[in-house]
């Protein structure tokens, strides 16, 4: 997590996902998800951009304005890239 709010969301999700009265490390790993590429795989710039955009949109739960700000893009530019990559 990048800040206190993200840490709070991570902990809340882990508590919700836990299967008992105790929270385990595995409950936190779910948040990280699986990588969208294989370790050692070389990605082209477009693939990297698409993955970065998908991650930003997921981080802000679909809030395009926040994702665009985090990426340093205008909303219009982000929408254009979303259409370009079929996100």
mmCIF file with all atom_site columns, C-alpha atoms in Angstrom:
data_model
loop_
_atom_site.group_PDB
_atom_site.id
_atom_site.type_symbol
_atom_site.label_atom_id
_atom_site.label_alt_id
_atom_site.label_comp_id
_atom_site.label_asym_id
_atom_site.label_entity_id
_atom_site.label_seq_id
_atom_site.pdbx_PDB_ins_code
_atom_site.Cartn_x
_atom_site.Cartn_y
_atom_site.Cartn_z
_atom_site.occupancy
_atom_site.B_iso_or_equiv
_atom_site.pdbx_formal_charge
_atom_site.auth_seq_id
_atom_site.auth_comp_id
_atom_site.auth_asym_id
_atom_site.auth_atom_id
_atom_site.pdbx_PDB_model_num
ATOM 1  C CA . UNK A 1 1  ? 0.000   0.000   0.000   1.00 0.00 ? 1  UNK A CA 1
ATOM 2  C CA . UNK A 1 2  ? 1.131   3.504   -0.792  1.00 0.00 ? 2  UNK A CA 1
ATOM 3  C CA . UNK A 1 3  ? -0.541  5.375   2.058   1.00 0.00 ? 3  UNK A CA 1
ATOM 4  C CA . UNK A 1 4  ? -2.515  4.933   5.270   1.00 0.00 ? 4  UNK A CA 1
ATOM 5  C CA . UNK A 1 5  ? -5.874  4.800   3.463   1.00 0.00 ? 5  UNK A CA 1
ATOM 6  C CA . UNK A 1 6  ? -4.647  2.016   1.162   1.00 0.00 ? 6  UNK A CA 1
ATOM 7  C CA . UNK A 1 7  ? -3.261  0.138   4.167   1.00 0.00 ? 7  UNK A CA 1
ATOM 8  C CA . UNK A 1 8  ? -6.633  0.468   5.906   1.00 0.00 ? 8  UNK A CA 1
ATOM 9  C CA . UNK A 1 9  ? -8.415  -0.946  2.841   1.00 0.00 ? 9  UNK A CA 1
ATOM 10 C CA . UNK A 1 10 ? -5.906  -3.796  2.645   1.00 0.00 ? 10 UNK A CA 1
ATOM 11 C CA . UNK A 1 11 ? -6.483  -4.726  6.294   1.00 0.00 ? 11 UNK A CA 1
ATOM 12 C CA . UNK A 1 12 ? -10.276 -4.430  5.977   1.00 0.00 ? 12 UNK A CA 1
ATOM 13 C CA . UNK A 1 13 ? -10.282 -6.674  2.912   1.00 0.00 ? 13 UNK A CA 1
ATOM 14 C CA . UNK A 1 14 ? -8.042  -9.231  4.633   1.00 0.00 ? 14 UNK A CA 1
ATOM 15 C CA . UNK A 1 15 ? -10.406 -9.342  7.615   1.00 0.00 ? 15 UNK A CA 1
ATOM 16 C CA . UNK A 1 16 ? -13.399 -9.840  5.329   1.00 0.00 ? 16 UNK A CA 1
ATOM 17 C CA . UNK A 1 17 ? -11.610 -12.546 3.319   1.00 0.00 ? 17 UNK A CA 1
ATOM 18 C CA . UNK A 1 18 ? -10.339 -14.440 6.373   1.00 0.00 ? 18 UNK A CA 1
ATOM 19 C CA . UNK A 1 19 ? -11.946 -17.801 7.060   1.00 0.00 ? 19 UNK A CA 1
ATOM 20 C CA . UNK A 1 20 ? -12.066 -17.666 10.822  1.00 0.00 ? 20 UNK A CA 1
ATOM 21 C CA . UNK A 1 21 ? -11.361 -15.524 13.815  1.00 0.00 ? 21 UNK A CA 1
ATOM 22 C CA . UNK A 1 22 ? -7.721  -14.946 12.891  1.00 0.00 ? 22 UNK A CA 1
ATOM 23 C CA . UNK A 1 23 ? -6.278  -13.128 9.896   1.00 0.00 ? 23 UNK A CA 1
ATOM 24 C CA . UNK A 1 24 ? -3.380  -14.932 8.198   1.00 0.00 ? 24 UNK A CA 1
ATOM 25 C CA . UNK A 1 25 ? -0.765  -13.803 5.694   1.00 0.00 ? 25 UNK A CA 1
ATOM 26 C CA . UNK A 1 26 ? -2.655  -15.647 2.956   1.00 0.00 ? 26 UNK A CA 1
ATOM 27 C CA . UNK A 1 27 ? -5.614  -13.314 3.522   1.00 0.00 ? 27 UNK A CA 1
ATOM 28 C CA . UNK A 1 28 ? -3.398  -10.373 2.569   1.00 0.00 ? 28 UNK A CA 1
ATOM 29 C CA . UNK A 1 29 ? -1.901  -12.053 -0.495  1.00 0.00 ? 29 UNK A CA 1
ATOM 30 C CA . UNK A 1 30 ? -5.322  -12.173 -2.163  1.00 0.00 ? 30 UNK A CA 1
ATOM 31 C CA . UNK A 1 31 ? -5.176  -8.371  -2.424  1.00 0.00 ? 31 UNK A CA 1
ATOM 32 C CA . UNK A 1 32 ? -1.983  -8.473  -4.450  1.00 0.00 ? 32 UNK A CA 1
ATOM 33 C CA . UNK A 1 33 ? -3.527  -10.662 -7.113  1.00 0.00 ? 33 UNK A CA 1
ATOM 34 C CA . UNK A 1 34 ? -1.629  -12.575 -9.738  1.00 0.00 ? 34 UNK A CA 1
ATOM 35 C CA . UNK A 1 35 ? 0.699   -10.861 -12.162 1.00 0.00 ? 35 UNK A CA 1
ATOM 36 C CA . UNK A 1 36 ? -0.621  -10.466 -15.688 1.00 0.00 ? 36 UNK A CA 1
ATOM 37 C CA . UNK A 1 37 ? 2.688   -11.601 -17.148 1.00 0.00 ? 37 UNK A CA 1
ATOM 38 C CA . UNK A 1 38 ? 5.248   -14.316 -16.529 1.00 0.00 ? 38 UNK A CA 1
ATOM 39 C CA . UNK A 1 39 ? 8.394   -13.514 -14.531 1.00 0.00 ? 39 UNK A CA 1
ATOM 40 C CA . UNK A 1 40 ? 11.243  -12.737 -16.913 1.00 0.00 ? 40 UNK A CA 1
ATOM 41 C CA . UNK A 1 41 ? 8.869   -12.019 -19.782 1.00 0.00 ? 41 UNK A CA 1
ATOM 42 C CA . UNK A 1 42 ? 9.739   -8.931  -21.812 1.00 0.00 ? 42 UNK A CA 1
ATOM 43 C CA . UNK A 1 43 ? 6.740   -6.706  -22.397 1.00 0.00 ? 43 UNK A CA 1
ATOM 44 C CA . UNK A 1 44 ? 6.441   -4.042  -25.037 1.00 0.00 ? 44 UNK A CA 1
ATOM 45 C CA . UNK A 1 45 ? 5.557   -0.500  -23.994 1.00 0.00 ? 45 UNK A CA 1
ATOM 46 C CA . UNK A 1 46 ? 1.897   -0.839  -24.966 1.00 0.00 ? 46 UNK A CA 1
ATOM 47 C CA . UNK A 1 47 ? 1.478   -3.958  -22.816 1.00 0.00 ? 47 UNK A CA 1
ATOM 48 C CA . UNK A 1 48 ? 3.147   -2.192  -19.897 1.00 0.00 ? 48 UNK A CA 1
ATOM 49 C CA . UNK A 1 49 ? 0.928   0.860   -20.359 1.00 0.00 ? 49 UNK A CA 1
ATOM 50 C CA . UNK A 1 50 ? -2.213  -1.291  -20.483 1.00 0.00 ? 50 UNK A CA 1
ATOM 51 C CA . UNK A 1 51 ? -1.254  -3.151  -17.292 1.00 0.00 ? 51 UNK A CA 1
ATOM 52 C CA . UNK A 1 52 ? -0.415  0.124   -15.539 1.00 0.00 ? 52 UNK A CA 1
ATOM 53 C CA . UNK A 1 53 ? -3.770  1.630   -16.510 1.00 0.00 ? 53 UNK A CA 1
ATOM 54 C CA . UNK A 1 54 ? -5.652  -1.496  -15.406 1.00 0.00 ? 54 UNK A CA 1
ATOM 55 C CA . UNK A 1 55 ? -3.850  -1.424  -12.054 1.00 0.00 ? 55 UNK A CA 1
ATOM 56 C CA . UNK A 1 56 ? -4.628  2.265   -11.505 1.00 0.00 ? 56 UNK A CA 1
ATOM 57 C CA . UNK A 1 57 ? -8.306  1.771   -12.333 1.00 0.00 ? 57 UNK A CA 1
ATOM 58 C CA . UNK A 1 58 ? -8.469  -1.210  -9.975  1.00 0.00 ? 58 UNK A CA 1
ATOM 59 C CA . UNK A 1 59 ? -6.651  0.692   -7.226  1.00 0.00 ? 59 UNK A CA 1
ATOM 60 C CA . UNK A 1 60 ? -9.268  3.458   -7.351  1.00 0.00 ? 60 UNK A CA 1
ATOM 61 C CA . UNK A 1 61 ? -12.161 1.020   -7.823  1.00 0.00 ? 61 UNK A CA 1
ATOM 62 C CA . UNK A 1 62 ? -13.125 2.361   -11.232 1.00 0.00 ? 62 UNK A CA 1
ATOM 63 C CA . UNK A 1 63 ? -12.824 6.055   -10.348 1.00 0.00 ? 63 UNK A CA 1
ATOM 64 C CA . UNK A 1 64 ? -11.390 7.365   -13.619 1.00 0.00 ? 64 UNK A CA 1
ATOM 65 C CA . UNK A 1 65 ? -10.663 10.854  -12.266 1.00 0.00 ? 65 UNK A CA 1
ATOM 66 C CA . UNK A 1 66 ? -8.503  9.492   -9.439  1.00 0.00 ? 66 UNK A CA 1
ATOM 67 C CA . UNK A 1 67 ? -6.794  6.953   -11.710 1.00 0.00 ? 67 UNK A CA 1
ATOM 68 C CA . UNK A 1 68 ? -6.020  9.659   -14.282 1.00 0.00 ? 68 UNK A CA 1
ATOM 69 C CA . UNK A 1 69 ? -4.576  11.948  -11.613 1.00 0.00 ? 69 UNK A CA 1
ATOM 70 C CA . UNK A 1 70 ? -2.420  9.125   -10.230 1.00 0.00 ? 70 UNK A CA 1
ATOM 71 C CA . UNK A 1 71 ? -1.149  8.350   -13.735 1.00 0.00 ? 71 UNK A CA 1
ATOM 72 C CA . UNK A 1 72 ? -0.464  12.007  -14.514 1.00 0.00 ? 72 UNK A CA 1
ATOM 73 C CA . UNK A 1 73 ? -3.000  12.009  -17.355 1.00 0.00 ? 73 UNK A CA 1
ATOM 74 C CA . UNK A 1 74 ? -6.089  14.014  -18.146 1.00 0.00 ? 74 UNK A CA 1
ATOM 75 C CA . UNK A 1 75 ? -9.410  12.169  -17.962 1.00 0.00 ? 75 UNK A CA 1
ATOM 76 C CA . UNK A 1 76 ? -9.925  12.519  -21.722 1.00 0.00 ? 76 UNK A CA 1
ATOM 77 C CA . UNK A 1 77 ? -6.520  10.994  -22.414 1.00 0.00 ? 77 UNK A CA 1
ATOM 78 C CA . UNK A 1 78 ? -7.198  8.132   -20.022 1.00 0.00 ? 78 UNK A CA 1
ATOM 79 C CA . UNK A 1 79 ? -10.580 7.422   -21.632 1.00 0.00 ? 79 UNK A CA 1
ATOM 80 C CA . UNK A 1 80 ? -8.882  7.358   -25.053 1.00 0.00 ? 80 UNK A CA 1
ATOM 81 C CA . UNK A 1 81 ? -6.318  4.838   -23.798 1.00 0.00 ? 81 UNK A CA 1
ATOM 82 C CA . UNK A 1 82 ? -9.054  2.743   -22.159 1.00 0.00 ? 82 UNK A CA 1
ATOM 83 C CA . UNK A 1 83 ? -10.789 2.515   -25.541 1.00 0.00 ? 83 UNK A CA 1
ATOM 84 C CA . UNK A 1 84 ? -7.491  1.849   -27.332 1.00 0.00 ? 84 UNK A CA 1
ATOM 85 C CA . UNK A 1 85 ? -6.659  -1.115  -25.084 1.00 0.00 ? 85 UNK A CA 1
ATOM 86 C CA . UNK A 1 86 ? -10.220 -2.382  -24.688 1.00 0.00 ? 86 UNK A CA 1
ATOM 87 C CA . UNK A 1 87 ? -10.155 -2.019  -20.916 1.00 0.00 ? 87 UNK A CA 1
#
